[in-house]
JSON list of C-alpha atoms in Angstrom, two decimals:
[
{"chain": "A", "resi": 286, "resn": "UNK", "atom": "CA", "xyz": [-18.64, 13.83, -37.94]},
{"chain": "A", "resi": 287, "resn": "UNK", "atom": "CA", "xyz": [-15.83, 11.65, -36.62]},
{"chain": "A", "resi": 288, "resn": "UNK", "atom": "CA", "xyz": [-15.56, 13.20, -33.16]},
{"chain": "A", "resi": 289, "resn": "UNK", "atom": "CA", "xyz": [-19.26, 12.77, -32.37]},
{"chain": "A", "resi": 290, "resn": "UNK", "atom": "CA", "xyz": [-19.15, 9.19, -33.61]},
{"chain": "A", "resi": 291, "resn": "UNK", "atom": "CA", "xyz": [-16.24, 8.42, -31.29]},
{"chain": "A", "resi": 292, "resn": "UNK", "atom": "CA", "xyz": [-17.95, 10.03, -28.32]},
{"chain": "A", "resi": 293, "resn": "UNK", "atom": "CA", "xyz": [-21.23, 8.26, -29.05]},
{"chain": "A", "resi": 294, "resn": "UNK", "atom": "CA", "xyz": [-19.31, 5.01, -29.28]},
{"chain": "A", "resi": 295, "resn": "UNK", "atom": "CA", "xyz": [-17.77, 5.73, -25.88]},
{"chain": "A", "resi": 296, "resn": "UNK", "atom": "CA", "xyz": [-21.15, 6.48, -24.29]},
{"chain": "A", "resi": 297, "resn": "UNK", "atom": "CA", "xyz": [-22.67, 3.48, -26.05]},
{"chain": "A", "resi": 298, "resn": "UNK", "atom": "CA", "xyz": [-19.80, 1.31, -24.78]},
{"chain": "A", "resi": 299, "resn": "UNK", "atom": "CA", "xyz": [-20.34, 2.55, -21.23]},
{"chain": "A", "resi": 300, "resn": "UNK", "atom": "CA", "xyz": [-24.04, 1.76, -21.45]},
{"chain": "A", "resi": 301, "resn": "UNK", "atom": "CA", "xyz": [-23.36, -1.70, -22.91]},
{"chain": "A", "resi": 302, "resn": "UNK", "atom": "CA", "xyz": [-20.78, -2.38, -20.19]},
{"chain": "A", "resi": 303, "resn": "UNK", "atom": "CA", "xyz": [-23.29, -1.45, -17.51]},
{"chain": "A", "resi": 304, "resn": "UNK", "atom": "CA", "xyz": [-26.05, -3.55, -19.07]},
{"chain": "A", "resi": 305, "resn": "UNK", "atom": "CA", "xyz": [-23.85, -6.64, -19.49]},
{"chain": "A", "resi": 306, "resn": "UNK", "atom": "CA", "xyz": [-22.50, -6.63, -15.93]},
{"chain": "A", "resi": 307, "resn": "UNK", "atom": "CA", "xyz": [-24.34, -6.76, -12.62]},
{"chain": "A", "resi": 308, "resn": "UNK", "atom": "CA", "xyz": [-22.45, -5.39, -9.64]},
{"chain": "A", "resi": 309, "resn": "UNK", "atom": "CA", "xyz": [-23.36, -5.47, -5.98]},
{"chain": "A", "resi": 310, "resn": "UNK", "atom": "CA", "xyz": [-23.99, -1.94, -4.84]},
{"chain": "A", "resi": 311, "resn": "UNK", "atom": "CA", "xyz": [-20.70, -0.14, -4.30]},
{"chain": "A", "resi": 312, "resn": "UNK", "atom": "CA", "xyz": [-18.50, -2.88, -5.76]},
{"chain": "A", "resi": 313, "resn": "UNK", "atom": "CA", "xyz": [-17.76, -1.27, -9.10]},
{"chain": "A", "resi": 314, "resn": "UNK", "atom": "CA", "xyz": [-16.35, 2.13, -9.94]},
{"chain": "A", "resi": 315, "resn": "UNK", "atom": "CA", "xyz": [-16.43, 3.74, -13.36]},
{"chain": "A", "resi": 316, "resn": "UNK", "atom": "CA", "xyz": [-14.23, 6.80, -13.86]},
{"chain": "A", "resi": 317, "resn": "UNK", "atom": "CA", "xyz": [-15.17, 8.70, -17.00]},
{"chain": "A", "resi": 318, "resn": "UNK", "atom": "CA", "xyz": [-12.74, 11.36, -18.23]},
{"chain": "A", "resi": 319, "resn": "UNK", "atom": "CA", "xyz": [-14.17, 13.25, -21.19]},
{"chain": "A", "resi": 320, "resn": "UNK", "atom": "CA", "xyz": [-15.32, 16.65, -22.41]},
{"chain": "A", "resi": 321, "resn": "UNK", "atom": "CA", "xyz": [-18.81, 15.02, -22.52]},
{"chain": "A", "resi": 322, "resn": "UNK", "atom": "CA", "xyz": [-19.68, 16.90, -25.72]},
{"chain": "A", "resi": 323, "resn": "UNK", "atom": "CA", "xyz": [-22.34, 14.73, -27.27]},
{"chain": "A", "resi": 324, "resn": "UNK", "atom": "CA", "xyz": [-25.47, 15.33, -29.29]},
{"chain": "A", "resi": 325, "resn": "UNK", "atom": "CA", "xyz": [-27.13, 12.34, -27.60]},
{"chain": "A", "resi": 326, "resn": "UNK", "atom": "CA", "xyz": [-28.40, 12.46, -24.05]},
{"chain": "A", "resi": 327, "resn": "UNK", "atom": "CA", "xyz": [-26.15, 11.34, -21.24]},
{"chain": "A", "resi": 328, "resn": "UNK", "atom": "CA", "xyz": [-29.19, 10.30, -19.19]},
{"chain": "A", "resi": 329, "resn": "UNK", "atom": "CA", "xyz": [-29.53, 6.69, -20.53]},
{"chain": "A", "resi": 330, "resn": "UNK", "atom": "CA", "xyz": [-25.87, 6.04, -19.67]},
{"chain": "A", "resi": 331, "resn": "UNK", "atom": "CA", "xyz": [-26.32, 7.46, -16.17]},
{"chain": "A", "resi": 332, "resn": "UNK", "atom": "CA", "xyz": [-29.41, 5.33, -15.56]},
{"chain": "A", "resi": 333, "resn": "UNK", "atom": "CA", "xyz": [-27.68, 2.20, -16.88]},
{"chain": "A", "resi": 334, "resn": "UNK", "atom": "CA", "xyz": [-24.65, 2.72, -14.64]},
{"chain": "A", "resi": 335, "resn": "UNK", "atom": "CA", "xyz": [-26.82, 3.42, -11.57]},
{"chain": "A", "resi": 336, "resn": "UNK", "atom": "CA", "xyz": [-29.27, 0.54, -12.06]},
{"chain": "A", "resi": 337, "resn": "UNK", "atom": "CA", "xyz": [-26.40, -1.94, -12.39]},
{"chain": "A", "resi": 338, "resn": "UNK", "atom": "CA", "xyz": [-24.92, -0.94, -9.03]},
{"chain": "A", "resi": 339, "resn": "UNK", "atom": "CA", "xyz": [-21.91, 0.98, -10.33]},
{"chain": "A", "resi": 340, "resn": "UNK", "atom": "CA", "xyz": [-20.54, 4.06, -8.67]},
{"chain": "A", "resi": 341, "resn": "UNK", "atom": "CA", "xyz": [-19.40, 6.53, -11.32]},
{"chain": "A", "resi": 342, "resn": "UNK", "atom": "CA", "xyz": [-17.35, 9.68, -11.21]},
{"chain": "A", "resi": 343, "resn": "UNK", "atom": "CA", "xyz": [-17.03, 12.07, -14.11]},
{"chain": "A", "resi": 344, "resn": "UNK", "atom": "CA", "xyz": [-14.08, 14.34, -14.74]},
{"chain": "A", "resi": 345, "resn": "UNK", "atom": "CA", "xyz": [-15.19, 16.74, -17.45]},
{"chain": "A", "resi": 346, "resn": "UNK", "atom": "CA", "xyz": [-12.07, 18.08, -19.16]},
{"chain": "A", "resi": 347, "resn": "UNK", "atom": "CA", "xyz": [-12.31, 21.23, -21.25]},
{"chain": "A", "resi": 348, "resn": "UNK", "atom": "CA", "xyz": [-9.78, 23.72, -22.49]},
{"chain": "A", "resi": 349, "resn": "UNK", "atom": "CA", "xyz": [-9.77, 27.33, -21.35]},
{"chain": "A", "resi": 350, "resn": "UNK", "atom": "CA", "xyz": [-10.41, 28.35, -24.96]},
{"chain": "A", "resi": 351, "resn": "UNK", "atom": "CA", "xyz": [-13.55, 26.18, -25.06]},
{"chain": "A", "resi": 352, "resn": "UNK", "atom": "CA", "xyz": [-14.97, 27.82, -21.97]},
{"chain": "A", "resi": 353, "resn": "UNK", "atom": "CA", "xyz": [-13.80, 31.41, -22.33]},
{"chain": "A", "resi": 354, "resn": "UNK", "atom": "CA", "xyz": [-12.80, 32.39, -25.87]},
{"chain": "A", "resi": 355, "resn": "UNK", "atom": "CA", "xyz": [-11.77, 35.96, -26.53]},
{"chain": "A", "resi": 356, "resn": "UNK", "atom": "CA", "xyz": [-14.73, 38.26, -27.26]},
{"chain": "A", "resi": 357, "resn": "UNK", "atom": "CA", "xyz": [-13.62, 39.60, -30.62]},
{"chain": "A", "resi": 358, "resn": "UNK", "atom": "CA", "xyz": [-14.06, 39.04, -34.33]},
{"chain": "A", "resi": 359, "resn": "UNK", "atom": "CA", "xyz": [-12.54, 35.60, -34.66]},
{"chain": "A", "resi": 360, "resn": "UNK", "atom": "CA", "xyz": [-11.73, 33.21, -37.43]},
{"chain": "A", "resi": 361, "resn": "UNK", "atom": "CA", "xyz": [-12.33, 29.71, -36.18]},
{"chain": "A", "resi": 362, "resn": "UNK", "atom": "CA", "xyz": [-10.90, 26.57, -37.70]},
{"chain": "A", "resi": 363, "resn": "UNK", "atom": "CA", "xyz": [-12.97, 23.40, -37.37]},
{"chain": "A", "resi": 364, "resn": "UNK", "atom": "CA", "xyz": [-10.27, 20.81, -36.66]},
{"chain": "A", "resi": 365, "resn": "UNK", "atom": "CA", "xyz": [-12.51, 18.01, -37.90]},
{"chain": "A", "resi": 366, "resn": "UNK", "atom": "CA", "xyz": [-13.41, 19.50, -41.29]},
{"chain": "A", "resi": 367, "resn": "UNK", "atom": "CA", "xyz": [-10.68, 22.17, -41.75]},
{"chain": "A", "resi": 368, "resn": "UNK", "atom": "CA", "xyz": [-13.42, 24.68, -42.56]},
{"chain": "A", "resi": 369, "resn": "UNK", "atom": "CA", "xyz": [-12.90, 28.29, -41.48]},
{"chain": "A", "resi": 370, "resn": "UNK", "atom": "CA", "xyz": [-15.71, 30.38, -40.04]},
{"chain": "A", "resi": 371, "resn": "UNK", "atom": "CA", "xyz": [-15.88, 34.04, -39.00]},
{"chain": "A", "resi": 372, "resn": "UNK", "atom": "CA", "xyz": [-17.67, 34.80, -35.74]},
{"chain": "A", "resi": 373, "resn": "UNK", "atom": "CA", "xyz": [-18.62, 38.12, -34.22]},
{"chain": "A", "resi": 374, "resn": "UNK", "atom": "CA", "xyz": [-18.19, 39.23, -30.60]},
{"chain": "A", "resi": 375, "resn": "UNK", "atom": "CA", "xyz": [-21.96, 38.75, -30.08]},
{"chain": "A", "resi": 376, "resn": "UNK", "atom": "CA", "xyz": [-21.69, 35.16, -31.32]},
{"chain": "A", "resi": 377, "resn": "UNK", "atom": "CA", "xyz": [-18.76, 34.55, -28.96]},
{"chain": "A", "resi": 378, "resn": "UNK", "atom": "CA", "xyz": [-20.81, 35.83, -26.01]},
{"chain": "A", "resi": 379, "resn": "UNK", "atom": "CA", "xyz": [-23.76, 33.61, -27.01]},
{"chain": "A", "resi": 380, "resn": "UNK", "atom": "CA", "xyz": [-21.37, 30.66, -27.30]},
{"chain": "A", "resi": 381, "resn": "UNK", "atom": "CA", "xyz": [-19.96, 31.30, -23.81]},
{"chain": "A", "resi": 382, "resn": "UNK", "atom": "CA", "xyz": [-23.46, 31.37, -22.37]},
{"chain": "A", "resi": 383, "resn": "UNK", "atom": "CA", "xyz": [-24.36, 28.14, -24.17]},
{"chain": "A", "resi": 384, "resn": "UNK", "atom": "CA", "xyz": [-21.20, 26.39, -22.90]},
{"chain": "A", "resi": 385, "resn": "UNK", "atom": "CA", "xyz": [-21.90, 27.44, -19.31]},
{"chain": "A", "resi": 386, "resn": "UNK", "atom": "CA", "xyz": [-25.46, 26.14, -19.68]},
{"chain": "A", "resi": 387, "resn": "UNK", "atom": "CA", "xyz": [-24.17, 22.86, -21.11]},
{"chain": "A", "resi": 388, "resn": "UNK", "atom": "CA", "xyz": [-21.70, 22.39, -18.23]},
{"chain": "A", "resi": 389, "resn": "UNK", "atom": "CA", "xyz": [-24.39, 23.14, -15.65]},
{"chain": "A", "resi": 390, "resn": "UNK", "atom": "CA", "xyz": [-26.98, 20.79, -17.25]},
{"chain": "A", "resi": 391, "resn": "UNK", "atom": "CA", "xyz": [-24.37, 18.03, -17.48]},
{"chain": "A", "resi": 392, "resn": "UNK", "atom": "CA", "xyz": [-23.34, 18.55, -13.85]},
{"chain": "A", "resi": 393, "resn": "UNK", "atom": "CA", "xyz": [-26.97, 18.51, -12.64]},
{"chain": "A", "resi": 394, "resn": "UNK", "atom": "CA", "xyz": [-27.74, 15.32, -14.60]},
{"chain": "A", "resi": 395, "resn": "UNK", "atom": "CA", "xyz": [-24.71, 13.54, -13.13]},
{"chain": "A", "resi": 396, "resn": "UNK", "atom": "CA", "xyz": [-25.37, 14.71, -9.57]},
{"chain": "A", "resi": 397, "resn": "UNK", "atom": "CA", "xyz": [-29.09, 13.88, -9.82]},
{"chain": "A", "resi": 398, "resn": "UNK", "atom": "CA", "xyz": [-28.35, 10.14, -9.99]},
{"chain": "A", "resi": 399, "resn": "UNK", "atom": "CA", "xyz": [-25.85, 10.31, -7.12]},
{"chain": "A", "resi": 400, "resn": "UNK", "atom": "CA", "xyz": [-22.61, 10.33, -9.09]},
{"chain": "A", "resi": 401, "resn": "UNK", "atom": "CA", "xyz": [-19.73, 12.79, -8.71]},
{"chain": "A", "resi": 402, "resn": "UNK", "atom": "CA", "xyz": [-18.77, 15.47, -11.23]},
{"chain": "A", "resi": 403, "resn": "UNK", "atom": "CA", "xyz": [-15.69, 17.64, -11.42]},
{"chain": "A", "resi": 404, "resn": "UNK", "atom": "CA", "xyz": [-14.74, 20.12, -14.11]},
{"chain": "A", "resi": 405, "resn": "UNK", "atom": "CA", "xyz": [-11.09, 20.38, -15.11]},
{"chain": "A", "resi": 406, "resn": "UNK", "atom": "CA", "xyz": [-10.13, 23.39, -17.19]},
{"chain": "A", "resi": 407, "resn": "UNK", "atom": "CA", "xyz": [-6.97, 22.25, -18.93]},
{"chain": "A", "resi": 408, "resn": "UNK", "atom": "CA", "xyz": [-4.59, 25.17, -19.30]},
{"chain": "A", "resi": 409, "resn": "UNK", "atom": "CA", "xyz": [-1.25, 23.42, -19.66]},
{"chain": "A", "resi": 410, "resn": "UNK", "atom": "CA", "xyz": [0.47, 20.45, -21.24]},
{"chain": "A", "resi": 411, "resn": "UNK", "atom": "CA", "xyz": [0.54, 18.42, -17.99]},
{"chain": "A", "resi": 412, "resn": "UNK", "atom": "CA", "xyz": [-3.02, 17.07, -18.23]},
{"chain": "A", "resi": 413, "resn": "UNK", "atom": "CA", "xyz": [-2.29, 13.93, -16.20]},
{"chain": "A", "resi": 414, "resn": "UNK", "atom": "CA", "xyz": [-1.03, 15.90, -13.20]},
{"chain": "A", "resi": 415, "resn": "UNK", "atom": "CA", "xyz": [-3.97, 18.31, -13.43]},
{"chain": "A", "resi": 416, "resn": "UNK", "atom": "CA", "xyz": [-6.44, 15.42, -13.71]},
{"chain": "A", "resi": 417, "resn": "UNK", "atom": "CA", "xyz": [-5.00, 13.63, -10.66]},
{"chain": "A", "resi": 418, "resn": "UNK", "atom": "CA", "xyz": [-5.06, 16.86, -8.64]},
{"chain": "A", "resi": 419, "resn": "UNK", "atom": "CA", "xyz": [-8.66, 17.55, -9.66]},
{"chain": "A", "resi": 420, "resn": "UNK", "atom": "CA", "xyz": [-9.77, 14.02, -8.76]},
{"chain": "A", "resi": 421, "resn": "UNK", "atom": "CA", "xyz": [-8.11, 14.32, -5.34]},
{"chain": "A", "resi": 422, "resn": "UNK", "atom": "CA", "xyz": [-9.62, 17.77, -4.72]},
{"chain": "A", "resi": 423, "resn": "UNK", "atom": "CA", "xyz": [-13.12, 16.54, -5.65]},
{"chain": "A", "resi": 424, "resn": "UNK", "atom": "CA", "xyz": [-12.79, 13.57, -3.28]},
{"chain": "A", "resi": 425, "resn": "UNK", "atom": "CA", "xyz": [-13.13, 11.10, -6.15]},
{"chain": "A", "resi": 426, "resn": "UNK", "atom": "CA", "xyz": [-9.69, 9.70, -5.32]},
{"chain": "A", "resi": 427, "resn": "UNK", "atom": "CA", "xyz": [-8.23, 9.55, -1.82]},
{"chain": "A", "resi": 428, "resn": "UNK", "atom": "CA", "xyz": [-4.51, 9.80, -1.16]},
{"chain": "A", "resi": 429, "resn": "UNK", "atom": "CA", "xyz": [-3.28, 7.23, 1.34]}
]
């Protein structure tokens, strides 16, 4: 689908950037802002960034609805295909558990190579302000 292709292109671009450039340790910073939803593994990108001397910080942005949807009989609309799907409360609970597992695995993978990770749950229209605040709180950016 189109969204996965775009994300894979982003991860592929990050990996290609890291492979094409050699940085002295600590001289390059990559700031990745994404929901990090991807069928492919993030690990090759992390290794490429680390082995090329880049410092990377990840701000994983997700909506409140992605993380904690209402536990009820829901009709979901796939925004990529416009298909509608009915889900039960049990399926919603299983989804929540899977999302929490995904966030934790992603966080562990990022931290395991020495990069920083912060999760931003976007609950309003002012994403830029929330992102800046989250980056400051996580110590990724420093206010001077």
